[in-house]
Coordinates of C-alpha atoms in Angstrom, one line a residue:
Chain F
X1 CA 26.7 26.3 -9.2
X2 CA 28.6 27.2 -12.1
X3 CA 27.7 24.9 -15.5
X4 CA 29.9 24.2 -17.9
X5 CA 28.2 22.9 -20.9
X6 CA 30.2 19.7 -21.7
X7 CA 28.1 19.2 -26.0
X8 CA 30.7 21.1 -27.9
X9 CA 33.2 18.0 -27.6
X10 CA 35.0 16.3 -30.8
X11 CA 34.3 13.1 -29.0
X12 CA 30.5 13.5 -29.4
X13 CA 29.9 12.6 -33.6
X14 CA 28.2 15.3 -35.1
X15 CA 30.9 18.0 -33.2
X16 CA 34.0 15.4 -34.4
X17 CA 32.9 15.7 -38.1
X18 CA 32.0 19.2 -38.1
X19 CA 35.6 19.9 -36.9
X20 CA 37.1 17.6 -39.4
X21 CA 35.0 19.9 -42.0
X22 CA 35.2 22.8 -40.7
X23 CA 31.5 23.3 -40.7
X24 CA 30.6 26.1 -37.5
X25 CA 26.7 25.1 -37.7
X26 CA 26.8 22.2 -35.2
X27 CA 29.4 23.8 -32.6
X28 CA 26.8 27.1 -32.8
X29 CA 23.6 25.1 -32.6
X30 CA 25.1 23.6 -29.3
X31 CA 26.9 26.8 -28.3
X32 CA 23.0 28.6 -28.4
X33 CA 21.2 25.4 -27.0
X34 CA 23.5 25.1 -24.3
X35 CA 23.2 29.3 -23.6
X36 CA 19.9 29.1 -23.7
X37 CA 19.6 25.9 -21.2
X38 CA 21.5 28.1 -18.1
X39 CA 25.2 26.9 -19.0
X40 CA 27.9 29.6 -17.5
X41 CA 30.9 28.2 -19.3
X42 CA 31.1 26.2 -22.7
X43 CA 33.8 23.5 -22.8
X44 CA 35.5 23.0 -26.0
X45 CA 37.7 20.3 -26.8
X46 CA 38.5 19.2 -30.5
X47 CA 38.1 15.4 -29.7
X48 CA 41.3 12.9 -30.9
X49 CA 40.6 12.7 -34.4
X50 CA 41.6 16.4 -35.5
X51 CA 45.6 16.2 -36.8
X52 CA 46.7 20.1 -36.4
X53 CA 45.1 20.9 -32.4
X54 CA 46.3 24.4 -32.8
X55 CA 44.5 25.5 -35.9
X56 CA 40.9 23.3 -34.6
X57 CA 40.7 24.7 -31.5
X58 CA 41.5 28.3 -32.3
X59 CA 38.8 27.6 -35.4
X60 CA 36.8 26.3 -32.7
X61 CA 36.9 29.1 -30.3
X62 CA 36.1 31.3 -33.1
X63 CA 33.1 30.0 -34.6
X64 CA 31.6 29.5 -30.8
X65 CA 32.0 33.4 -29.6
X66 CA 30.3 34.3 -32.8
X67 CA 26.8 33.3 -31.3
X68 CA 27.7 32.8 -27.6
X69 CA 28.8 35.2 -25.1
X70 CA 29.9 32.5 -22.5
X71 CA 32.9 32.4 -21.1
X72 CA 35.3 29.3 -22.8
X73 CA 36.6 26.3 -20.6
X74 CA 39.5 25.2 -22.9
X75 CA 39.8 21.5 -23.1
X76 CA 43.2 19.9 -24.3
X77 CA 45.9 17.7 -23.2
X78 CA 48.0 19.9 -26.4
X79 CA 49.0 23.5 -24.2
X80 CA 49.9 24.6 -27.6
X81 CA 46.4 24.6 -28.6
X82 CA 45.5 26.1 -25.1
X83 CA 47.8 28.4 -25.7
X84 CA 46.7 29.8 -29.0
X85 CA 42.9 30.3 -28.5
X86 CA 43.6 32.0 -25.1
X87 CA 44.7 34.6 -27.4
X88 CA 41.4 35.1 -29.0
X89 CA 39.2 34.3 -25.8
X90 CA 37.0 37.5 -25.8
X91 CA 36.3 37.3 -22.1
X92 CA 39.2 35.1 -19.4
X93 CA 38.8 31.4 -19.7
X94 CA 39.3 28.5 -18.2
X95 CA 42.1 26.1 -18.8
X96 CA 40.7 22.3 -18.6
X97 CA 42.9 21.4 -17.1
X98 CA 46.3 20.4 -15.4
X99 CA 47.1 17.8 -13.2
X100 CA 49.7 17.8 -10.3
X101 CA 52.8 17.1 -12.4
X102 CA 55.8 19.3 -12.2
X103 CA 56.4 20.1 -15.6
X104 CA 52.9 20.8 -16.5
X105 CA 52.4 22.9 -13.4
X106 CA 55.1 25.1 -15.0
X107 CA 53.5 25.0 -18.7
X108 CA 50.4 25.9 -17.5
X109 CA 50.2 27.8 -14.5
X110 CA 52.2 30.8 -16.1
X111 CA 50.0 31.1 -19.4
X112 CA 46.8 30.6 -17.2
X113 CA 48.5 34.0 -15.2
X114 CA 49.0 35.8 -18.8
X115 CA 45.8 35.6 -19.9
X116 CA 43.8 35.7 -16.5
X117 CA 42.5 32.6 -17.1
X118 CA 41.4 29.9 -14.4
X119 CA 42.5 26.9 -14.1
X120 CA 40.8 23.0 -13.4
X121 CA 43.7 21.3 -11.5
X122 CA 43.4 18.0 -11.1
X123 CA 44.2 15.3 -8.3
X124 CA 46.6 13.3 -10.5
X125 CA 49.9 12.9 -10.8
X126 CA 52.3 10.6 -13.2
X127 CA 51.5 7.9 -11.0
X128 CA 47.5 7.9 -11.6
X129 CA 44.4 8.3 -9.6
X130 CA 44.8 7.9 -6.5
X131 CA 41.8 5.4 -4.7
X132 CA 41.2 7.5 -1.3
X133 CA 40.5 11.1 -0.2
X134 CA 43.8 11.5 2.0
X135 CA 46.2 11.0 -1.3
X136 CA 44.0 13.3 -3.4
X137 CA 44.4 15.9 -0.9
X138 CA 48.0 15.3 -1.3
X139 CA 48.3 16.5 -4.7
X140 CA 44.8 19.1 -4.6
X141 CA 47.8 21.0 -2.0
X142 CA 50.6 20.6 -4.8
X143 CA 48.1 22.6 -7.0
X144 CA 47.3 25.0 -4.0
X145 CA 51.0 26.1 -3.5
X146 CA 51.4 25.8 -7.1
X147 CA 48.6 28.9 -7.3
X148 CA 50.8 30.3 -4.9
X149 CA 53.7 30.2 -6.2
X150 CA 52.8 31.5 -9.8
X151 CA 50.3 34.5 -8.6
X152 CA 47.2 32.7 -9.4
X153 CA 44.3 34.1 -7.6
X154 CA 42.9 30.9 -5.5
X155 CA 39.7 31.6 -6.6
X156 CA 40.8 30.8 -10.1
X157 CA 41.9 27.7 -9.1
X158 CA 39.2 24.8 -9.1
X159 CA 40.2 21.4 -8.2
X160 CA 38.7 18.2 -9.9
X161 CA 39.0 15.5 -7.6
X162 CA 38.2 13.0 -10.3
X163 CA 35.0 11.0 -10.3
X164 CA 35.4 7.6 -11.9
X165 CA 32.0 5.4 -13.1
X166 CA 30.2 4.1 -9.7
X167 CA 29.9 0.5 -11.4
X168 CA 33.7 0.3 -11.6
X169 CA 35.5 2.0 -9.0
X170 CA 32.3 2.5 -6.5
X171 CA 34.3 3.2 -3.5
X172 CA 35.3 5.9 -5.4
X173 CA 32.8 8.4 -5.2
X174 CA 32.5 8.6 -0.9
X175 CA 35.8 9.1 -1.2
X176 CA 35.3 12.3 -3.8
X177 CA 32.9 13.2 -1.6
X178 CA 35.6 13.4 1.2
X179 CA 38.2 15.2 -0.9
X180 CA 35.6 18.0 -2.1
X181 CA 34.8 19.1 2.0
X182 CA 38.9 18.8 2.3
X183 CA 39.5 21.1 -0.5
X184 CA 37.9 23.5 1.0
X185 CA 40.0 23.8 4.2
X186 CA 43.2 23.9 2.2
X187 CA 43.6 27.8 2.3
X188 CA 41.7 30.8 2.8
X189 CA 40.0 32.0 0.8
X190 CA 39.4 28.5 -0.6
X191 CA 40.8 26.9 -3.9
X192 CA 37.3 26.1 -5.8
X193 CA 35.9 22.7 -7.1
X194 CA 35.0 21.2 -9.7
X195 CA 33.8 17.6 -11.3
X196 CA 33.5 15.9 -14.6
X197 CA 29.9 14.8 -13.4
X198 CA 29.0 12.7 -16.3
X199 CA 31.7 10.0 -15.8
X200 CA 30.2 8.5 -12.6
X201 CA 27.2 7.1 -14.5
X202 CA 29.2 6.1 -17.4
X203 CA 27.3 2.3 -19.0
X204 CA 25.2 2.2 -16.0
X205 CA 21.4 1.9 -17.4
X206 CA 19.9 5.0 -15.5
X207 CA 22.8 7.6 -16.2
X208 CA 20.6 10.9 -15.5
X209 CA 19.2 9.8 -12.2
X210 CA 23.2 8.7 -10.7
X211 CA 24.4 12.2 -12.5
X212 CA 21.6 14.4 -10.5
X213 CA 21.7 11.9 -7.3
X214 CA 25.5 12.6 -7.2
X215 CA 25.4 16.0 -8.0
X216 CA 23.2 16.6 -5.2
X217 CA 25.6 15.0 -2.9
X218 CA 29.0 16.7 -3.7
X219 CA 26.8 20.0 -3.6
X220 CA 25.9 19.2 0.1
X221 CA 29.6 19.0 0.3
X222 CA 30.3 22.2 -0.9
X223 CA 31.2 21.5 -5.3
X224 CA 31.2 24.4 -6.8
X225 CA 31.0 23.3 -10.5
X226 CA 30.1 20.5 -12.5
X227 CA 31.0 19.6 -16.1
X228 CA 27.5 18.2 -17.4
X229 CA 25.0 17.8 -19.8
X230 CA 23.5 21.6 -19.6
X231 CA 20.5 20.5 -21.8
X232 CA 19.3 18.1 -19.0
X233 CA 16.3 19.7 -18.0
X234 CA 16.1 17.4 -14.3
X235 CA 20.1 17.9 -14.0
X236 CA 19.5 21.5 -14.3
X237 CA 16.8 21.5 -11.8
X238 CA 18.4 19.6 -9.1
X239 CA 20.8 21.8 -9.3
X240 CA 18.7 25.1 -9.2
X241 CA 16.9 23.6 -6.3
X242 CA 20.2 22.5 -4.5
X243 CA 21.4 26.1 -4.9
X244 CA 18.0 27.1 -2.8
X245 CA 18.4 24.0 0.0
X246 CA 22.1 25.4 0.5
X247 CA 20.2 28.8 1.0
X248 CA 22.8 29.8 -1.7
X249 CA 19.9 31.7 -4.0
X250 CA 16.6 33.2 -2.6
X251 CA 13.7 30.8 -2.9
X252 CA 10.5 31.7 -5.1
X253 CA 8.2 29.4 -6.7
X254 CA 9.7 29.8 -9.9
X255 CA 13.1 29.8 -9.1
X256 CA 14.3 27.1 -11.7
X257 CA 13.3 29.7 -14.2
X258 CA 15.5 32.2 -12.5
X259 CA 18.2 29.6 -12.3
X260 CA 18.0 29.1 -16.5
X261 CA 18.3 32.5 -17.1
X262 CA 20.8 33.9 -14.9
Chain Z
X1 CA 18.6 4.4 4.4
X2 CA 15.6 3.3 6.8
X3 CA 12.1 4.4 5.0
X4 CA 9.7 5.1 7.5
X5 CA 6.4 5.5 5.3
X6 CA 4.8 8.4 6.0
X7 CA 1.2 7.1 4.9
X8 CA -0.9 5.4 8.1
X9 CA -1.7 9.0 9.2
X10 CA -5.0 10.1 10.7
X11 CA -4.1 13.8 8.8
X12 CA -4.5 12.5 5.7
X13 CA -8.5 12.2 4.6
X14 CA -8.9 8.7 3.6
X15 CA -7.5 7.4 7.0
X16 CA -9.1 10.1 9.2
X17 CA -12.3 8.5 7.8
X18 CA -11.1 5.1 8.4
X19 CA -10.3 5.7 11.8
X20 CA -13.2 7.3 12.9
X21 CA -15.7 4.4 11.0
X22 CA -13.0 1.7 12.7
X23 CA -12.6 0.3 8.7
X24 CA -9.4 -1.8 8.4
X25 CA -9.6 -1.7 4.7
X26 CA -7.9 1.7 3.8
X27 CA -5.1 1.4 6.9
X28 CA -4.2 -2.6 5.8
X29 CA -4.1 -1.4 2.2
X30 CA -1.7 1.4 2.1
X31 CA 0.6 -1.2 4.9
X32 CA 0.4 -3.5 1.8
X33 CA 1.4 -0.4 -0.8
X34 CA 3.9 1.0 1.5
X35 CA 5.9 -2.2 2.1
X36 CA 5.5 -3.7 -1.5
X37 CA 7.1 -0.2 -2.3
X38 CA 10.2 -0.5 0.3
X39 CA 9.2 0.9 3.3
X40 CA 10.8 -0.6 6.1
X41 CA 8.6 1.0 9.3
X42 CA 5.1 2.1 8.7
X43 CA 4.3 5.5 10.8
X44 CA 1.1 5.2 12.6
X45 CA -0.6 8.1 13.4
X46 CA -4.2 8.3 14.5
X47 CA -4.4 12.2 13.6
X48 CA -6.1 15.0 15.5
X49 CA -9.6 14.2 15.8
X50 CA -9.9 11.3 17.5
X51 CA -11.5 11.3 20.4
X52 CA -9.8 8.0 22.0
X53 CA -6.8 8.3 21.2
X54 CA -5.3 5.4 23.1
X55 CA -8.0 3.0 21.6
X56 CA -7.4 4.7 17.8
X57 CA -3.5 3.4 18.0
X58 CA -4.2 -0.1 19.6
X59 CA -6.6 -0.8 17.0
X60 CA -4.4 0.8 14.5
X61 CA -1.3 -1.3 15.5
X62 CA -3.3 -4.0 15.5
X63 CA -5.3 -4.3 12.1
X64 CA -2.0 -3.3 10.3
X65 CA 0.3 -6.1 12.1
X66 CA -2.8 -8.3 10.8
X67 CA -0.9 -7.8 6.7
X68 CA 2.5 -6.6 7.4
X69 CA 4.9 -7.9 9.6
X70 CA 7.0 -4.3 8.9
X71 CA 8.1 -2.8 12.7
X72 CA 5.9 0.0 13.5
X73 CA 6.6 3.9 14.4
X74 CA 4.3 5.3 16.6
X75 CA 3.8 8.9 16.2
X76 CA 1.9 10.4 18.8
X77 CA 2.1 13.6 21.6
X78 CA -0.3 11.2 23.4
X79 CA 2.1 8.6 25.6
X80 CA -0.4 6.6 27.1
X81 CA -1.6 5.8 23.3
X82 CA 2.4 4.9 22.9
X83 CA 2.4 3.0 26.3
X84 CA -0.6 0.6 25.4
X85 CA 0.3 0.4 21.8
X86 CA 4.0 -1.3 22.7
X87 CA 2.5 -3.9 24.8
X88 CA 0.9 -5.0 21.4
X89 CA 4.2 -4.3 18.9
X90 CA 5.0 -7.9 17.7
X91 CA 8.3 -6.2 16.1
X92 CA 10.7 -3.6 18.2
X93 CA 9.1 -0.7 17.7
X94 CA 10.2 2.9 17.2
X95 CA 8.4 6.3 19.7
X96 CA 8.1 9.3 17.5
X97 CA 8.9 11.0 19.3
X98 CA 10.3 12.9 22.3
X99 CA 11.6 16.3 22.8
X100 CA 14.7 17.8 24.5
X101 CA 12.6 18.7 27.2
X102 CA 13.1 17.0 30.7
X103 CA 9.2 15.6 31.6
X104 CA 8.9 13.8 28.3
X105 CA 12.7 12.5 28.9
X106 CA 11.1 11.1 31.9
X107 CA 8.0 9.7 30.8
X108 CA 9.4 8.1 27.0
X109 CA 12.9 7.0 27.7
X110 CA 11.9 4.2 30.6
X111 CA 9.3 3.1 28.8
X112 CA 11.1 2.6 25.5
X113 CA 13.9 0.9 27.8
X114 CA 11.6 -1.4 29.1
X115 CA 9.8 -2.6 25.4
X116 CA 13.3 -2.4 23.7
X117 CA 11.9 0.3 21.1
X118 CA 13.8 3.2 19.4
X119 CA 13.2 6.6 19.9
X120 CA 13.0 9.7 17.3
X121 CA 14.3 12.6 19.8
X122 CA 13.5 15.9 18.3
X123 CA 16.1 19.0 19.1
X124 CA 13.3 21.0 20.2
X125 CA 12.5 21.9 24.0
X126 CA 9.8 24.1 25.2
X127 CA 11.0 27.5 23.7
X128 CA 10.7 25.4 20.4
X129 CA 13.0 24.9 17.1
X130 CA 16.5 26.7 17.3
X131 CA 17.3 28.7 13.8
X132 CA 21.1 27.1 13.9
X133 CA 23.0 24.2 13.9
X134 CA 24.7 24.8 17.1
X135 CA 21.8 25.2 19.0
X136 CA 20.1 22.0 17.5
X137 CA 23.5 19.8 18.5
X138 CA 23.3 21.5 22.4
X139 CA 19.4 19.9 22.3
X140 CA 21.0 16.7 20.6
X141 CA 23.5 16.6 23.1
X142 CA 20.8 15.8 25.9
X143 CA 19.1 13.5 24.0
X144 CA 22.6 11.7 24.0
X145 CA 23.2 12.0 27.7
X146 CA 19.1 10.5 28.5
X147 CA 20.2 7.3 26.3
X148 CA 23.0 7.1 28.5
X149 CA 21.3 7.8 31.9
X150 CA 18.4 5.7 31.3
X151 CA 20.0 3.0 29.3
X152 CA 19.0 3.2 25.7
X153 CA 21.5 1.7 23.3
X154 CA 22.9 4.9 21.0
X155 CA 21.8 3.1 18.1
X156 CA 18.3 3.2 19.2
X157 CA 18.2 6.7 19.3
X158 CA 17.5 8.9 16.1
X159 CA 17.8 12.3 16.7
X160 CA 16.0 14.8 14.3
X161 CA 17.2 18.4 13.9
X162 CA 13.5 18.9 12.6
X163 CA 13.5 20.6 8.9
X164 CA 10.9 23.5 8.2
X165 CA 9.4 24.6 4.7
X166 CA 12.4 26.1 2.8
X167 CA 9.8 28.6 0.9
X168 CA 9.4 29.7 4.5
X169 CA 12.5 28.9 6.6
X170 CA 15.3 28.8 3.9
X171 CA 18.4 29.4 6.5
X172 CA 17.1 26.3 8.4
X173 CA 18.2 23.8 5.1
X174 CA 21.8 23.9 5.9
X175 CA 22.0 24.4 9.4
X176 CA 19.8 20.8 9.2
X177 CA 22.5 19.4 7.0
X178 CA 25.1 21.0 9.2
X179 CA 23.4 19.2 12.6
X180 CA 23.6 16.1 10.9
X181 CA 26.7 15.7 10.2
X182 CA 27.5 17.3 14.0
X183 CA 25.1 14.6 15.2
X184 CA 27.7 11.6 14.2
X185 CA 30.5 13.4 16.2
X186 CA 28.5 13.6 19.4
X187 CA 29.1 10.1 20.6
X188 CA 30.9 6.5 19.9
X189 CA 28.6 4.7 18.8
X190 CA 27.0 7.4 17.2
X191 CA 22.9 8.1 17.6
X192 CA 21.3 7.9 14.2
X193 CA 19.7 10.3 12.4
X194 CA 16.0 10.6 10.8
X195 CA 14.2 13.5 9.2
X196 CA 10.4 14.5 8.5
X197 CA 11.6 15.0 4.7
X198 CA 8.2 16.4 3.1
X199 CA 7.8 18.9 5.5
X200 CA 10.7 21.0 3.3
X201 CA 8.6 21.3 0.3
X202 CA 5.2 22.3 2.3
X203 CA 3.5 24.4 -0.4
X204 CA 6.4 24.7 -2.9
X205 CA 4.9 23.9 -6.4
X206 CA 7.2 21.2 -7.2
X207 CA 7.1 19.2 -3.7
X208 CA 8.5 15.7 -5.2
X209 CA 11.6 17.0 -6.6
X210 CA 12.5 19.3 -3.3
X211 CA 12.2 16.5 -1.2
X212 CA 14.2 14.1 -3.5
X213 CA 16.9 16.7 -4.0
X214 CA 17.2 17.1 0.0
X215 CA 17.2 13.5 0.5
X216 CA 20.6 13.0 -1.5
X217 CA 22.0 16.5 -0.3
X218 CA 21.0 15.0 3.7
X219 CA 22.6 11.4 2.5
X220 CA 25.4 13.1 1.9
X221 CA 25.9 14.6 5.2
X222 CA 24.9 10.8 7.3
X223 CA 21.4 11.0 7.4
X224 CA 20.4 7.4 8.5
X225 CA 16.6 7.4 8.0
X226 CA 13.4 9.5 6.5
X227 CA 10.1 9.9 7.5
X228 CA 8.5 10.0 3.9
X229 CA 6.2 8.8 1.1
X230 CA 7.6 5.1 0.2
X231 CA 5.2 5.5 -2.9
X232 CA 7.1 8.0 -4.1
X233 CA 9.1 6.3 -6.9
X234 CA 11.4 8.7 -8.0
X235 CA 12.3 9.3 -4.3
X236 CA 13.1 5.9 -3.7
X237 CA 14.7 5.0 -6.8
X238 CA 17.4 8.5 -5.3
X239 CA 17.4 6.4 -1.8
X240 CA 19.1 3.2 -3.4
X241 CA 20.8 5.8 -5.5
X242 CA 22.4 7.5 -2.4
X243 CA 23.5 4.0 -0.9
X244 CA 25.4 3.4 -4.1
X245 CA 26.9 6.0 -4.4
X246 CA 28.3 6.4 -0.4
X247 CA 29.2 2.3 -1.2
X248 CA 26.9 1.5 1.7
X249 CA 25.4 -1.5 -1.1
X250 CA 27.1 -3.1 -3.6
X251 CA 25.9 -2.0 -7.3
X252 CA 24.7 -3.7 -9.7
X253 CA 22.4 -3.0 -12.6
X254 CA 19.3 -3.5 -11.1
X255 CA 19.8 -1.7 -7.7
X256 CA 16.8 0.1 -7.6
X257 CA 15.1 -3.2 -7.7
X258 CA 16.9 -4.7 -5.2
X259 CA 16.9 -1.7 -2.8
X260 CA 13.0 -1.7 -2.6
X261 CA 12.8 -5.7 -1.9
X262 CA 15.2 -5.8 1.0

């Protein structure tokens, strides 16, 4: 299960007004917490309130790489900003993230190819979210022949099928379930998959036990990586011990140590 | 998710005892525990060292039905303990169980027929557990075609693909989940599905959260029912997790709650 740590985010406070000052404690603090906690990626996403995208995120990126040796999962809706950090990424990144529109497809899916960067592609299109597995399948193939069609490695391609909060859309998440096991018939090798854990749970009272419930789930049907709070100790250890029920890593007794420290 | 608890067994010390001394006390209070908790069958099991083993379970059946009107499972290789202790089930009761293997076909299936109980069929025949999922679903498959030559509803059959220690028998974790969801394909109506959960953290140091990972992972795949301990909080409060979040029961706040006083 790969982990991208989701803390260094503009929309949490102390990250927004350390951007807005340019102060690198607080991204580095997280950066190292999140390291140290078994996170494999670090997202970084300036949050709404920064005017100039570019210069934040490349600041950003910057400051991060200076403690952490994690690869970057670059999170913007501005490709500009994308753009610019991928220049500075120290090891390939991954772009979060594109959805299955036309003229993004052909903003991102050439830069991602540049820079040898991955790509989170999600099942959305101009039109929205779509309610039921079929339709997200629908546009998880745009993004397949999209891969194809640019020279993007499929195995650089991971497909978010979007999770929206279980106390709003509920009949959501079987149907995420659905689209994740589809995903993986949709070529060969297989695109790989991804979710934005945290949202299912989002103003429900017991957030931690949905996030872990559900990330059990879409591993049993076959998720490859989550977005999520890296620095959730029982988070981390469902999924250390999911990795071991899938027969995915070799069981010892201490194997959510092994997990941490990979 | 049906909760068979896992408790009334002669294996465990405090109800060996009780068995053996004919004391009412320990068996009627952990039927009290167990169903207050959310258990929806209590397992009774008389355990190995019992010399009478018919006259352990009819006693057993019948101090518990004296505090709990739950339906029982009666676990037992003993048949003649099952026979007498179905004349005596106030509530349909459930035969755990009956392997793939044609003589114990013959002897369970009528006599479920005839009391209108369910039975746990176990995908094991007299060379014993298969390693894969295929081989599992061939033993499943004649489970299927008994219910249909002797006349058991599908839905009263709940086929287990039998789950060993994964510190032991890793490769068998997926294959389970694999039969599973095979299971559902194998007829229309379907036969449900059940599984001994704690047997796939035997001797692992941290038993509760291996079994509560599994359950959601096995959820995921169309389990229908566990064998398991109904005491187990955290494992139940992942139970009425799981329903939410495969929008088998509606959400609201307080679901936990409402899960364990159905």
């Amino acid at each position: 299960m790969i982990i991208i740590g989701e803390r260094i985010n503009g929309m949490f406070k102390d990250i927004g007004q350390a951007v807005r000052e340019m102060d690198p404690k607080p991204l580095q603090e997280w950066a190292i917490k999140q390291q140290e906690a078994g996170a494999t990626y670090l997202d970084i996403n300036t949050g709404p309130n920064t005017d100039d995208q570019v210069t934040a995120m490349k600041w950003m990126v910057q400051v991060v790489q200076e403690v952490s040796d994690l690869p970057l999962c670059l999170d913007s809706t501005n490709y500009d900003a994308i753009e610019a950090s991928l220049e500075l990424c120290k090891k390939p990144a991954m772009i979060n993230s594109c959805p299955a529109d036309r003229p993004k497809i052909e903003r991102v899916f050439p830069m991602a190819v540049k820079h040898n960067a991955k790509i989170i592609g999600l099942t959305m299109d101009a039109k929205g979210i779509p309610k039921n597995a079929d339709n997200r399948i629908a546009l998880a193939m745009e993004l397949v022949a999209a891969a194809d069609e640019f020279g993007l490695p499929m195995e650089d391609l991971y497909i978010d099928p979007l999770i929206l909060p279980v106390n709003v859309a509920q009949d959501h998440a079987p149907e995420v379930m659905e689209a994740i096991r589809q995903t993986k018939l949709l070529s060969n090798p297989a695109p790989k998959t991804v979710l934005g854990l945290s949202n299912v749970s989002q103003k429900s009272p017991d957030r931690p036990l949905i996030n872990r419930t559900y990330l059990a789930m879409v591993m049993a049907c076959g998720l490859d990586a989550i977005i999520a709070d890296a620095n959730d100790d029982d988070l981390m250890a469902t999924a250390a011990t999911g990795e071991i029920l899938l027969n995915q890593s070799v069981y010892c007794d201490s194997y959510i140590k092994v997990f941490k420290s990979r």
